[in-house]
Amino acid sequence: MIIKSISPEHIDEIVKIENDSFSKPWPEQILINYIKKPGFFCNVAISGENEDVAGYSISTLIYDQIHVFKIAVSRCQRKKGIATELLSDTFNFYEKMGALSVILEVGTTNAPAISLYKKLGFEIIRTRKNYYGRNEGDAFVMGLALDCYYQKLLSAT
Ligand SMILES: CC(C)(COP(=O)(O)OP(=O)(O)OC[C@H]1O[C@@H](n2cnc3c(N)ncnc32)[C@H](O)[C@@H]1OP(=O)(O)O)[C@@H](O)C(=O)NCCC(=O)NCCS
């Protein structure tokens, strides 16, 4: 499995993963707009001989804070460390540009994603009520200080 920057040939597979992963997926054109937007970092995990897209993430840097907007992994490739690799690649990319922290929103009932973020060292900062629409679910705002993330990595090696 390798992590690389998104290119146009990955879009179709990303759209399939997006539609299969979210109850309110972003339409293809919105995904394309984000991927092309200057200042946005988008990476993909590529696996197998056919170079299939196994997962992707989309993020940006605002001042010294990374904002992760999207991360998803193909259903059949989950629990193999792919999301962890995509986020690690994202943090390393922005750390060189002076990023100090990471922030994201996650559904309060999205146990796999919350567990992923907690494993990386994220903490819940607050809850945003009705983040996904009225009566459609709340979100946790989760944050991570990058120095804690790298310290944790060092102590695990
Ligand atoms: C959340 C998601 C991106 C995780 O991707 P993944 O590649 O399977 O994650 P990883 O293999 O890197 O998992 C790392 C850790 O996250 C946690 N985790 C991941 N999936 C989990 C699950 N189904 N149940 C419980 N914990 C889970 C575990 O702690 C795991 O470590 P472990 O394998 O040592 O137990 C994936 O489930 C997904 O695409 N979900 C749908 C889209 C989504 O919800 N995106 C997040 C929006 S905020």
PDB file of C-alpha atoms and ligand atoms in Angstrom:
ATOM      1  CA  MET A   1       0.000   0.000   0.000  1.00  0.00           C
ATOM      2  CA  ILE A   2       1.375   3.405  -0.896  1.00  0.00           C
ATOM      3  CA  ILE A   3       0.171   6.916  -0.142  1.00  0.00           C
ATOM      4  CA  LYS A   4       0.313   9.501  -2.910  1.00  0.00           C
ATOM      5  CA  SER A   5      -1.267  12.777  -3.987  1.00  0.00           C
ATOM      6  CA  ILE A   6      -4.677  12.576  -5.625  1.00  0.00           C
ATOM      7  CA  SER A   7      -4.787  12.801  -9.412  1.00  0.00           C
ATOM      8  CA  PRO A   8      -7.791  13.066 -11.760  1.00  0.00           C
ATOM      9  CA  GLU A   9      -7.724   9.322 -12.566  1.00  0.00           C
ATOM     10  CA  HIS A  10      -8.594   8.560  -8.923  1.00  0.00           C
ATOM     11  CA  ILE A  11     -11.857  10.531  -8.903  1.00  0.00           C
ATOM     12  CA  ASP A  12     -14.217   7.724  -9.991  1.00  0.00           C
ATOM     13  CA  GLU A  13     -13.005   5.370  -7.261  1.00  0.00           C
ATOM     14  CA  ILE A  14     -13.088   8.149  -4.662  1.00  0.00           C
ATOM     15  CA  VAL A  15     -16.711   8.904  -5.567  1.00  0.00           C
ATOM     16  CA  LYS A  16     -17.587   5.203  -5.089  1.00  0.00           C
ATOM     17  CA  ILE A  17     -15.930   5.082  -1.658  1.00  0.00           C
ATOM     18  CA  GLU A  18     -17.567   8.409  -0.701  1.00  0.00           C
ATOM     19  CA  ASN A  19     -21.056   7.162  -1.682  1.00  0.00           C
ATOM     20  CA  ASP A  20     -20.549   3.905   0.183  1.00  0.00           C
ATOM     21  CA  SER A  21     -19.122   5.554   3.315  1.00  0.00           C
ATOM     22  CA  PHE A  22     -21.382   8.490   4.139  1.00  0.00           C
ATOM     23  CA  SER A  23     -25.149   8.843   4.520  1.00  0.00           C
ATOM     24  CA  LYS A  24     -24.826  12.334   3.002  1.00  0.00           C
ATOM     25  CA  PRO A  25     -21.945  11.952   0.544  1.00  0.00           C
ATOM     26  CA  TRP A  26     -20.435  14.977  -1.133  1.00  0.00           C
ATOM     27  CA  PRO A  27     -21.495  15.134  -4.811  1.00  0.00           C
ATOM     28  CA  GLU A  28     -18.734  14.397  -7.323  1.00  0.00           C
ATOM     29  CA  GLN A  29     -18.390  18.045  -8.356  1.00  0.00           C
ATOM     30  CA  ILE A  30     -17.891  19.189  -4.752  1.00  0.00           C
ATOM     31  CA  LEU A  31     -15.171  16.563  -4.298  1.00  0.00           C
ATOM     32  CA  ILE A  32     -13.489  17.709  -7.518  1.00  0.00           C
ATOM     33  CA  ASN A  33     -13.688  21.352  -6.433  1.00  0.00           C
ATOM     34  CA  TYR A  34     -11.990  20.565  -3.112  1.00  0.00           C
ATOM     35  CA  ILE A  35      -9.335  18.445  -4.765  1.00  0.00           C
ATOM     36  CA  LYS A  36      -8.479  21.248  -7.203  1.00  0.00           C
ATOM     37  CA  LYS A  37      -8.729  24.062  -4.657  1.00  0.00           C
ATOM     38  CA  PRO A  38      -5.400  25.797  -4.029  1.00  0.00           C
ATOM     39  CA  GLY A  39      -4.237  25.295  -0.453  1.00  0.00           C
ATOM     40  CA  PHE A  40      -5.964  21.940  -0.038  1.00  0.00           C
ATOM     41  CA  PHE A  41      -3.999  18.737   0.503  1.00  0.00           C
ATOM     42  CA  CYS A  42      -5.588  15.534  -0.768  1.00  0.00           C
ATOM     43  CA  ASN A  43      -3.964  12.133  -0.607  1.00  0.00           C
ATOM     44  CA  VAL A  44      -4.955   8.615  -1.578  1.00  0.00           C
ATOM     45  CA  ALA A  45      -3.941   5.146  -0.441  1.00  0.00           C
ATOM     46  CA  ILE A  46      -3.247   2.862  -3.388  1.00  0.00           C
ATOM     47  CA  SER A  47      -3.273  -0.901  -3.000  1.00  0.00           C
ATOM     48  CA  GLY A  48      -2.810  -4.064  -5.030  1.00  0.00           C
ATOM     49  CA  GLU A  49      -1.542  -4.869  -8.505  1.00  0.00           C
ATOM     50  CA  ASN A  50      -4.420  -2.931 -10.085  1.00  0.00           C
ATOM     51  CA  GLU A  51      -3.487   0.150  -8.082  1.00  0.00           C
ATOM     52  CA  ASP A  52      -6.979   0.488  -6.633  1.00  0.00           C
ATOM     53  CA  VAL A  53      -7.833   3.462  -4.442  1.00  0.00           C
ATOM     54  CA  ALA A  54      -8.266   2.095  -0.909  1.00  0.00           C
ATOM     55  CA  GLY A  55      -8.893   5.421   0.824  1.00  0.00           C
ATOM     56  CA  TYR A  56      -8.493   9.194   0.651  1.00  0.00           C
ATOM     57  CA  SER A  57      -8.377  12.291   2.784  1.00  0.00           C
ATOM     58  CA  ILE A  58      -8.876  16.016   2.208  1.00  0.00           C
ATOM     59  CA  SER A  59      -7.507  18.720   4.479  1.00  0.00           C
ATOM     60  CA  THR A  60      -6.238  22.280   4.611  1.00  0.00           C
ATOM     61  CA  LEU A  61      -4.055  24.451   6.822  1.00  0.00           C
ATOM     62  CA  ILE A  62      -5.515  27.564   8.429  1.00  0.00           C
ATOM     63  CA  TYR A  63      -2.702  29.517  10.067  1.00  0.00           C
ATOM     64  CA  ASP A  64      -0.973  26.785  12.071  1.00  0.00           C
ATOM     65  CA  GLN A  65      -3.958  24.439  12.365  1.00  0.00           C
ATOM     66  CA  ILE A  66      -4.739  21.493  10.078  1.00  0.00           C
ATOM     67  CA  HIS A  67      -8.455  21.048   9.330  1.00  0.00           C
ATOM     68  CA  VAL A  68      -9.345  17.525   8.220  1.00  0.00           C
ATOM     69  CA  PHE A  69     -12.530  17.649   6.118  1.00  0.00           C
ATOM     70  CA  LYS A  70     -12.722  14.100   4.807  1.00  0.00           C
ATOM     71  CA  ILE A  71     -11.276  10.708   5.413  1.00  0.00           C
ATOM     72  CA  ALA A  72     -12.720   7.440   4.178  1.00  0.00           C
ATOM     73  CA  VAL A  73     -11.457   3.948   3.457  1.00  0.00           C
ATOM     74  CA  SER A  74     -13.049   1.412   1.137  1.00  0.00           C
ATOM     75  CA  ARG A  75     -15.206  -1.000   3.173  1.00  0.00           C
ATOM     76  CA  CYS A  76     -13.163  -4.070   2.218  1.00  0.00           C
ATOM     77  CA  GLN A  77      -9.883  -2.381   3.182  1.00  0.00           C
ATOM     78  CA  ARG A  78     -10.811  -1.135   6.647  1.00  0.00           C
ATOM     79  CA  LYS A  79      -8.984  -2.040   9.875  1.00  0.00           C
ATOM     80  CA  LYS A  80      -5.652  -2.416   8.061  1.00  0.00           C
ATOM     81  CA  GLY A  81      -4.127   0.865   9.225  1.00  0.00           C
ATOM     82  CA  ILE A  82      -4.918   2.794   6.010  1.00  0.00           C
ATOM     83  CA  ALA A  83      -6.659   5.772   7.659  1.00  0.00           C
ATOM     84  CA  THR A  84      -3.796   5.966  10.146  1.00  0.00           C
ATOM     85  CA  GLU A  85      -1.306   6.136   7.237  1.00  0.00           C
ATOM     86  CA  LEU A  86      -3.336   8.777   5.371  1.00  0.00           C
ATOM     87  CA  LEU A  87      -3.492  10.992   8.461  1.00  0.00           C
ATOM     88  CA  SER A  88       0.177  10.462   9.256  1.00  0.00           C
ATOM     89  CA  ASP A  89       1.082  11.551   5.698  1.00  0.00           C
ATOM     90  CA  THR A  90      -1.169  14.615   6.082  1.00  0.00           C
ATOM     91  CA  PHE A  91       0.391  15.612   9.424  1.00  0.00           C
ATOM     92  CA  ASN A  92       3.933  15.186   8.053  1.00  0.00           C
ATOM     93  CA  PHE A  93       3.095  17.318   5.002  1.00  0.00           C
ATOM     94  CA  TYR A  94       1.757  20.210   7.067  1.00  0.00           C
ATOM     95  CA  GLU A  95       4.252  19.904   9.924  1.00  0.00           C
ATOM     96  CA  LYS A  96       6.964  21.029   7.479  1.00  0.00           C
ATOM     97  CA  MET A  97       4.819  24.124   6.802  1.00  0.00           C
ATOM     98  CA  GLY A  98       4.601  25.001  10.507  1.00  0.00           C
ATOM     99  CA  ALA A  99       1.391  23.229  11.566  1.00  0.00           C
ATOM    100  CA  LEU A 100       1.029  22.915  15.325  1.00  0.00           C
ATOM    101  CA  SER A 101      -2.364  21.271  15.755  1.00  0.00           C
ATOM    102  CA  VAL A 102      -5.186  19.415  14.031  1.00  0.00           C
ATOM    103  CA  ILE A 103      -8.943  19.889  14.304  1.00  0.00           C
ATOM    104  CA  LEU A 104     -11.903  17.970  12.865  1.00  0.00           C
ATOM    105  CA  GLU A 105     -15.573  17.174  13.410  1.00  0.00           C
ATOM    106  CA  VAL A 106     -16.908  13.654  13.818  1.00  0.00           C
ATOM    107  CA  GLY A 107     -20.430  12.333  14.378  1.00  0.00           C
ATOM    108  CA  THR A 108     -20.989  11.522  18.043  1.00  0.00           C
ATOM    109  CA  THR A 109     -22.217   8.034  17.032  1.00  0.00           C
ATOM    110  CA  ASN A 110     -19.352   7.292  14.611  1.00  0.00           C
ATOM    111  CA  ALA A 111     -17.562   4.829  16.906  1.00  0.00           C
ATOM    112  CA  PRO A 112     -14.902   3.608  14.399  1.00  0.00           C
ATOM    113  CA  ALA A 113     -13.788   7.156  13.536  1.00  0.00           C
ATOM    114  CA  ILE A 114     -13.818   8.347  17.164  1.00  0.00           C
ATOM    115  CA  SER A 115     -11.753   5.311  18.099  1.00  0.00           C
ATOM    116  CA  LEU A 116      -9.288   6.040  15.247  1.00  0.00           C
ATOM    117  CA  TYR A 117      -8.851   9.655  16.341  1.00  0.00           C
ATOM    118  CA  LYS A 118      -8.488   8.767  20.029  1.00  0.00           C
ATOM    119  CA  LYS A 119      -5.844   6.187  19.148  1.00  0.00           C
ATOM    120  CA  LEU A 120      -3.885   8.957  17.371  1.00  0.00           C
ATOM    121  CA  GLY A 121      -4.151  11.134  20.485  1.00  0.00           C
ATOM    122  CA  PHE A 122      -7.100  13.406  19.616  1.00  0.00           C
ATOM    123  CA  GLU A 123      -9.260  14.659  22.463  1.00  0.00           C
ATOM    124  CA  ILE A 124     -12.876  15.815  22.416  1.00  0.00           C
ATOM    125  CA  ILE A 125     -12.964  19.607  22.758  1.00  0.00           C
ATOM    126  CA  ARG A 126     -16.716  20.206  22.605  1.00  0.00           C
ATOM    127  CA  THR A 127     -20.008  19.029  21.055  1.00  0.00           C
ATOM    128  CA  ARG A 128     -21.718  20.845  18.184  1.00  0.00           C
ATOM    129  CA  LYS A 129     -25.474  20.237  18.407  1.00  0.00           C
ATOM    130  CA  ASN A 130     -27.313  19.429  15.150  1.00  0.00           C
ATOM    131  CA  TYR A 131     -24.055  19.721  13.204  1.00  0.00           C
ATOM    132  CA  TYR A 132     -25.394  17.379  10.510  1.00  0.00           C
ATOM    133  CA  GLY A 133     -28.796  19.095  10.322  1.00  0.00           C
ATOM    134  CA  ARG A 134     -31.748  19.485  12.670  1.00  0.00           C
ATOM    135  CA  ASN A 135     -32.340  16.172  14.495  1.00  0.00           C
ATOM    136  CA  GLU A 136     -29.747  14.521  12.246  1.00  0.00           C
ATOM    137  CA  GLY A 137     -26.982  14.210  14.744  1.00  0.00           C
ATOM    138  CA  ASP A 138     -24.419  16.070  16.771  1.00  0.00           C
ATOM    139  CA  ALA A 139     -20.691  16.269  16.172  1.00  0.00           C
ATOM    140  CA  PHE A 140     -17.712  16.197  18.473  1.00  0.00           C
ATOM    141  CA  VAL A 141     -15.015  18.728  17.689  1.00  0.00           C
ATOM    142  CA  MET A 142     -11.783  16.838  18.266  1.00  0.00           C
ATOM    143  CA  GLY A 143      -8.307  18.323  18.496  1.00  0.00           C
ATOM    144  CA  LEU A 144      -4.726  17.110  18.578  1.00  0.00           C
ATOM    145  CA  ALA A 145      -1.484  18.943  19.362  1.00  0.00           C
ATOM    146  CA  LEU A 146       1.110  17.757  16.840  1.00  0.00           C
ATOM    147  CA  ASP A 147       3.944  17.726  19.386  1.00  0.00           C
ATOM    148  CA  CYS A 148       1.914  15.192  21.449  1.00  0.00           C
ATOM    149  CA  TYR A 149       1.344  13.120  18.293  1.00  0.00           C
ATOM    150  CA  TYR A 150       5.065  12.965  17.450  1.00  0.00           C
ATOM    151  CA  GLN A 151       6.018  12.306  21.092  1.00  0.00           C
ATOM    152  CA  LYS A 152       3.569   9.388  21.176  1.00  0.00           C
ATOM    153  CA  LEU A 153       5.056   8.011  17.938  1.00  0.00           C
ATOM    154  CA  LEU A 154       8.589   8.290  19.338  1.00  0.00           C
ATOM    155  CA  SER A 155       7.679   6.533  22.570  1.00  0.00           C
ATOM    156  CA  ALA A 156       6.025   3.701  20.601  1.00  0.00           C
ATOM    157  CA  THR A 157       9.239   2.956  18.644  1.00  0.00           C
TER     158      THR A 157
HETATM  159  C1  LIG B   1     -13.152   5.673  10.173  1.00  0.00           C
HETATM  160  C2  LIG B   1     -12.366   4.993   9.051  1.00  0.00           C
HETATM  161  C3  LIG B   1     -11.790   6.100   8.138  1.00  0.00           C
HETATM  162  C4  LIG B   1     -11.222   4.180   9.670  1.00  0.00           C
HETATM  163  O1  LIG B   1     -10.395   3.692   8.614  1.00  0.00           O
HETATM  164  P1  LIG B   1      -9.446   2.408   8.826  1.00  0.00           P
HETATM  165  O2  LIG B   1      -8.450   2.401   7.714  1.00  0.00           O
HETATM  166  O3  LIG B   1     -10.283   1.208   8.995  1.00  0.00           O
HETATM  167  O4  LIG B   1      -8.723   2.766  10.202  1.00  0.00           O
HETATM  168  P2  LIG B   1      -7.365   2.114  10.760  1.00  0.00           P
HETATM  169  O5  LIG B   1      -7.232   0.729  10.249  1.00  0.00           O
HETATM  170  O6  LIG B   1      -6.236   3.063  10.509  1.00  0.00           O
HETATM  171  O7  LIG B   1      -7.718   2.032  12.314  1.00  0.00           O
HETATM  172  C5  LIG B   1      -6.920   2.603  13.309  1.00  0.00           C
HETATM  173  C6  LIG B   1      -7.612   2.439  14.640  1.00  0.00           C
HETATM  174  O8  LIG B   1      -8.917   3.046  14.591  1.00  0.00           O
HETATM  175  C7  LIG B   1      -9.839   2.288  15.394  1.00  0.00           C
HETATM  176  N1  LIG B   1     -10.869   1.688  14.540  1.00  0.00           N
HETATM  177  C8  LIG B   1     -10.919   1.688  13.187  1.00  0.00           C
HETATM  178  N2  LIG B   1     -12.036   1.060  12.777  1.00  0.00           N
HETATM  179  C9  LIG B   1     -12.694   0.647  13.885  1.00  0.00           C
HETATM  180  C10 LIG B   1     -13.906  -0.060  14.107  1.00  0.00           C
HETATM  181  N3  LIG B   1     -14.686  -0.485  13.093  1.00  0.00           N
HETATM  182  N4  LIG B   1     -14.287  -0.276  15.382  1.00  0.00           N
HETATM  183  C11 LIG B   1     -13.540   0.152  16.416  1.00  0.00           C
HETATM  184  N5  LIG B   1     -12.355   0.809  16.281  1.00  0.00           N
HETATM  185  C12 LIG B   1     -11.945   1.074  15.023  1.00  0.00           C
HETATM  186  C13 LIG B   1      -9.006   1.205  16.060  1.00  0.00           C
HETATM  187  O9  LIG B   1      -8.490   1.736  17.269  1.00  0.00           O
HETATM  188  C14 LIG B   1      -7.877   1.005  15.050  1.00  0.00           C
HETATM  189  O10 LIG B   1      -6.724   0.474  15.625  1.00  0.00           O
HETATM  190  P3  LIG B   1      -6.568  -1.142  15.697  1.00  0.00           P
HETATM  191  O11 LIG B   1      -6.765  -1.647  14.299  1.00  0.00           O
HETATM  192  O12 LIG B   1      -5.194  -1.315  16.214  1.00  0.00           O
HETATM  193  O13 LIG B   1      -7.644  -1.609  16.610  1.00  0.00           O
HETATM  194  C15 LIG B   1     -13.264   4.024   8.228  1.00  0.00           C
HETATM  195  O14 LIG B   1     -13.969   3.185   9.125  1.00  0.00           O
HETATM  196  C16 LIG B   1     -14.251   4.711   7.307  1.00  0.00           C
HETATM  197  O15 LIG B   1     -13.951   5.001   6.143  1.00  0.00           O
HETATM  198  N6  LIG B   1     -15.488   4.990   7.824  1.00  0.00           N
HETATM  199  C17 LIG B   1     -16.523   5.629   7.000  1.00  0.00           C
HETATM  200  C18 LIG B   1     -16.194   7.095   6.741  1.00  0.00           C
HETATM  201  C19 LIG B   1     -16.043   7.860   8.033  1.00  0.00           C
HETATM  202  O16 LIG B   1     -16.797   7.705   8.971  1.00  0.00           O
HETATM  203  N7  LIG B   1     -15.026   8.762   8.055  1.00  0.00           N
HETATM  204  C20 LIG B   1     -14.740   9.592   9.194  1.00  0.00           C
HETATM  205  C21 LIG B   1     -15.582  10.808   9.166  1.00  0.00           C
HETATM  206  S1  LIG B   1     -15.221  11.887  10.549  1.00  0.00           S
END
